[in-house]
Coordinates of C-alpha atoms in Angstrom, one line a residue:
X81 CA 59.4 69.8 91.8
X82 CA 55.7 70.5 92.3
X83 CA 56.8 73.5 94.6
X84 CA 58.5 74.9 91.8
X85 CA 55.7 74.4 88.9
X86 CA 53.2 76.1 91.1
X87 CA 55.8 79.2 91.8
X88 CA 56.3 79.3 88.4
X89 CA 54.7 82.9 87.4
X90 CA 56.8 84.3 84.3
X91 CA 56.6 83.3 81.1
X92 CA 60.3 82.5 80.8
X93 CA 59.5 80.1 84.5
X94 CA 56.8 78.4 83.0
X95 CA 59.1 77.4 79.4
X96 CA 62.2 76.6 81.7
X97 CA 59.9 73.9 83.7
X98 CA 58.3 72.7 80.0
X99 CA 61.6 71.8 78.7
X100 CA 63.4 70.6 82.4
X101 CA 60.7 68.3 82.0
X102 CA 60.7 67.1 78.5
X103 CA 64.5 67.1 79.3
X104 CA 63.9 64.5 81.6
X105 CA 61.8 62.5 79.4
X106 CA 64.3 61.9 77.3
X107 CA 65.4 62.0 73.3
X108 CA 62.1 60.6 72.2
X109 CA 60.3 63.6 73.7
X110 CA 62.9 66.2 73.1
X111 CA 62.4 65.9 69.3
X112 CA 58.3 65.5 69.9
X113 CA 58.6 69.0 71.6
X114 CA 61.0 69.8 68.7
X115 CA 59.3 68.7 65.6
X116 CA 55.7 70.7 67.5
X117 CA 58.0 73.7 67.7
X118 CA 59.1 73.8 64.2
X119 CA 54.8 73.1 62.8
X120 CA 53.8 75.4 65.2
X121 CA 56.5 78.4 65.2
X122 CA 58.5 78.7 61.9
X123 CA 60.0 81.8 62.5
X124 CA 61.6 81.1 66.3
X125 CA 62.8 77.1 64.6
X126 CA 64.7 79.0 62.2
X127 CA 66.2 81.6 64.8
X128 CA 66.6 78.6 67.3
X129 CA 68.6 76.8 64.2
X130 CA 65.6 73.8 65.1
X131 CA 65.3 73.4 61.5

């Protein structure tokens, strides 16, 4: 909810409301947040076994 996103303060908050959201959205933006992840952040895809 909108109540939540603006109480979100922390780090960890702010990633749980990114992917609650992309959660929502679906497959189709779960493996666009996925496929960002692993360009953007080798190191934590690999730990995350995204890749």
């Amino acid at each position: 909810t909108d109540k939540v996103r603006r109480n979100s303060n922390t780090r960890a908050d702010k990633a749980r409301v990114v992917i609650d959201t992309v959660l929502r959205k679906g497959p189709k933006a779960s493996a666009a947040l996925i496929a960002a992840l692993c360009e953007e952040d080798q190191c934590l895809s690999t730990k995350l076994r995204l890749m």
